């Protein structure tokens, strides 16, 4: 007899004793739920630690955020009076045309 069959022979008589109208998750359900909660908490803690280590540096060609927030720019204006940095931002934000073939 295999170990699985032995376990089933021992557990099945216990299942007959259960009241079908009063079945609860019990201690095992609580333990599993608590373990999942602890795992999620540890993953969130690890994610926060890794996110704090991220050092994002903007490329040298872009205007600093402080200059655009105050209204000053480092590049000047175009002939029509629009800001060159604003034109690049609008161009970058525009969706790229889809490239369909066929």
mmCIF file of C-alpha atoms in Angstrom:
data_model
loop_
_atom_site.group_PDB
_atom_site.id
_atom_site.type_symbol
_atom_site.label_atom_id
_atom_site.label_comp_id
_atom_site.label_asym_id
_atom_site.label_seq_id
_atom_site.Cartn_x
_atom_site.Cartn_y
_atom_site.Cartn_z
ATOM 1 C CA UNK A 1 0.000 0.000 0.000
ATOM 2 C CA UNK A 2 1.370 3.431 -0.956
ATOM 3 C CA UNK A 3 1.689 6.288 1.527
ATOM 4 C CA UNK A 4 -1.077 8.193 -0.247
ATOM 5 C CA UNK A 5 -3.508 5.304 0.076
ATOM 6 C CA UNK A 6 -2.583 4.877 3.737
ATOM 7 C CA UNK A 7 -3.284 8.541 4.417
ATOM 8 C CA UNK A 8 -6.636 8.404 2.630
ATOM 9 C CA UNK A 9 -7.680 5.317 4.619
ATOM 10 C CA UNK A 10 -6.909 7.171 7.850
ATOM 11 C CA UNK A 11 -8.486 10.532 6.880
ATOM 12 C CA UNK A 12 -11.705 9.432 5.155
ATOM 13 C CA UNK A 13 -13.408 8.106 8.331
ATOM 14 C CA UNK A 14 -12.749 11.508 9.963
ATOM 15 C CA UNK A 15 -14.531 13.279 7.091
ATOM 16 C CA UNK A 16 -17.716 11.318 7.778
ATOM 17 C CA UNK A 17 -17.859 12.720 11.315
ATOM 18 C CA UNK A 18 -18.030 16.354 10.080
ATOM 19 C CA UNK A 19 -21.313 18.187 10.209
ATOM 20 C CA UNK A 20 -21.846 19.366 6.608
ATOM 21 C CA UNK A 21 -23.745 22.455 7.809
ATOM 22 C CA UNK A 22 -20.948 23.643 10.076
ATOM 23 C CA UNK A 23 -17.638 23.570 8.235
ATOM 24 C CA UNK A 24 -15.077 26.272 9.043
ATOM 25 C CA UNK A 25 -11.525 26.848 7.800
ATOM 26 C CA UNK A 26 -10.157 26.149 11.263
ATOM 27 C CA UNK A 27 -6.614 26.585 12.479
ATOM 28 C CA UNK A 28 -5.016 25.417 9.241
ATOM 29 C CA UNK A 29 -6.897 28.089 7.263
ATOM 30 C CA UNK A 30 -5.761 30.753 9.717
ATOM 31 C CA UNK A 31 -2.141 29.590 9.558
ATOM 32 C CA UNK A 32 -2.118 29.617 5.742
ATOM 33 C CA UNK A 33 -3.744 33.067 5.660
ATOM 34 C CA UNK A 34 -1.245 34.380 8.233
ATOM 35 C CA UNK A 35 1.698 32.997 6.233
ATOM 36 C CA UNK A 36 0.441 34.635 3.054
ATOM 37 C CA UNK A 37 -0.015 37.933 4.907
ATOM 38 C CA UNK A 38 3.513 37.725 6.351
ATOM 39 C CA UNK A 39 4.944 36.945 2.916
ATOM 40 C CA UNK A 40 3.181 39.952 1.357
ATOM 41 C CA UNK A 41 4.416 42.202 4.174
ATOM 42 C CA UNK A 42 8.018 41.025 3.673
ATOM 43 C CA UNK A 43 7.772 41.491 -0.105
ATOM 44 C CA UNK A 44 6.458 45.040 0.322
ATOM 45 C CA UNK A 45 9.249 45.839 2.764
ATOM 46 C CA UNK A 46 11.834 44.506 0.306
ATOM 47 C CA UNK A 47 10.279 46.436 -2.587
ATOM 48 C CA UNK A 48 10.417 49.691 -0.620
ATOM 49 C CA UNK A 49 14.075 49.073 0.215
ATOM 50 C CA UNK A 50 14.931 48.477 -3.445
ATOM 51 C CA UNK A 51 12.913 51.473 -4.637
ATOM 52 C CA UNK A 52 14.803 53.761 -2.254
ATOM 53 C CA UNK A 53 18.073 52.631 -3.851
ATOM 54 C CA UNK A 54 16.994 53.622 -7.372
ATOM 55 C CA UNK A 55 18.963 56.632 -8.540
ATOM 56 C CA UNK A 56 17.307 58.114 -11.604
ATOM 57 C CA UNK A 57 19.386 60.629 -13.527
ATOM 58 C CA UNK A 58 17.926 62.569 -16.436
ATOM 59 C CA UNK A 59 19.915 62.675 -19.675
ATOM 60 C CA UNK A 60 22.103 65.752 -20.089
ATOM 61 C CA UNK A 61 20.047 67.121 -23.021
ATOM 62 C CA UNK A 62 16.876 67.748 -21.028
ATOM 63 C CA UNK A 63 16.063 70.893 -19.084
ATOM 64 C CA UNK A 64 16.104 70.609 -15.284
ATOM 65 C CA UNK A 65 12.723 70.321 -13.590
ATOM 66 C CA UNK A 66 13.420 73.358 -11.397
ATOM 67 C CA UNK A 67 13.951 75.626 -14.413
ATOM 68 C CA UNK A 68 10.722 74.551 -16.091
ATOM 69 C CA UNK A 69 8.778 74.888 -12.823
ATOM 70 C CA UNK A 70 9.884 78.506 -12.388
ATOM 71 C CA UNK A 71 9.292 79.376 -16.029
ATOM 72 C CA UNK A 72 12.945 79.871 -16.908
ATOM 73 C CA UNK A 73 14.652 77.741 -19.508
ATOM 74 C CA UNK A 74 18.203 77.058 -20.456
ATOM 75 C CA UNK A 75 17.627 77.016 -24.227
ATOM 76 C CA UNK A 76 15.574 80.117 -25.114
ATOM 77 C CA UNK A 77 12.606 80.419 -27.445
ATOM 78 C CA UNK A 78 11.898 79.644 -31.081
ATOM 79 C CA UNK A 79 11.156 82.288 -33.725
ATOM 80 C CA UNK A 80 7.420 82.111 -33.017
ATOM 81 C CA UNK A 81 7.937 82.702 -29.286
ATOM 82 C CA UNK A 82 7.338 79.119 -28.117
ATOM 83 C CA UNK A 83 9.685 77.390 -25.781
ATOM 84 C CA UNK A 84 11.942 74.793 -27.441
ATOM 85 C CA UNK A 85 11.795 72.506 -24.392
ATOM 86 C CA UNK A 86 7.983 72.621 -24.401
ATOM 87 C CA UNK A 87 7.922 71.698 -28.080
ATOM 88 C CA UNK A 88 10.120 68.656 -27.416
ATOM 89 C CA UNK A 89 7.921 67.590 -24.482
ATOM 90 C CA UNK A 90 4.795 67.801 -26.620
ATOM 91 C CA UNK A 91 6.492 65.859 -29.408
ATOM 92 C CA UNK A 92 7.621 63.143 -26.995
ATOM 93 C CA UNK A 93 4.158 62.882 -25.455
ATOM 94 C CA UNK A 94 2.425 62.522 -28.820
ATOM 95 C CA UNK A 95 1.654 58.921 -29.735
ATOM 96 C CA UNK A 96 3.836 57.455 -32.444
ATOM 97 C CA UNK A 97 2.061 56.580 -35.684
ATOM 98 C CA UNK A 98 1.396 52.899 -36.032
ATOM 99 C CA UNK A 99 3.529 51.090 -38.540
ATOM 100 C CA UNK A 100 1.250 48.716 -40.392
ATOM 101 C CA UNK A 101 2.492 46.629 -43.222
ATOM 102 C CA UNK A 102 0.216 44.906 -45.671
#
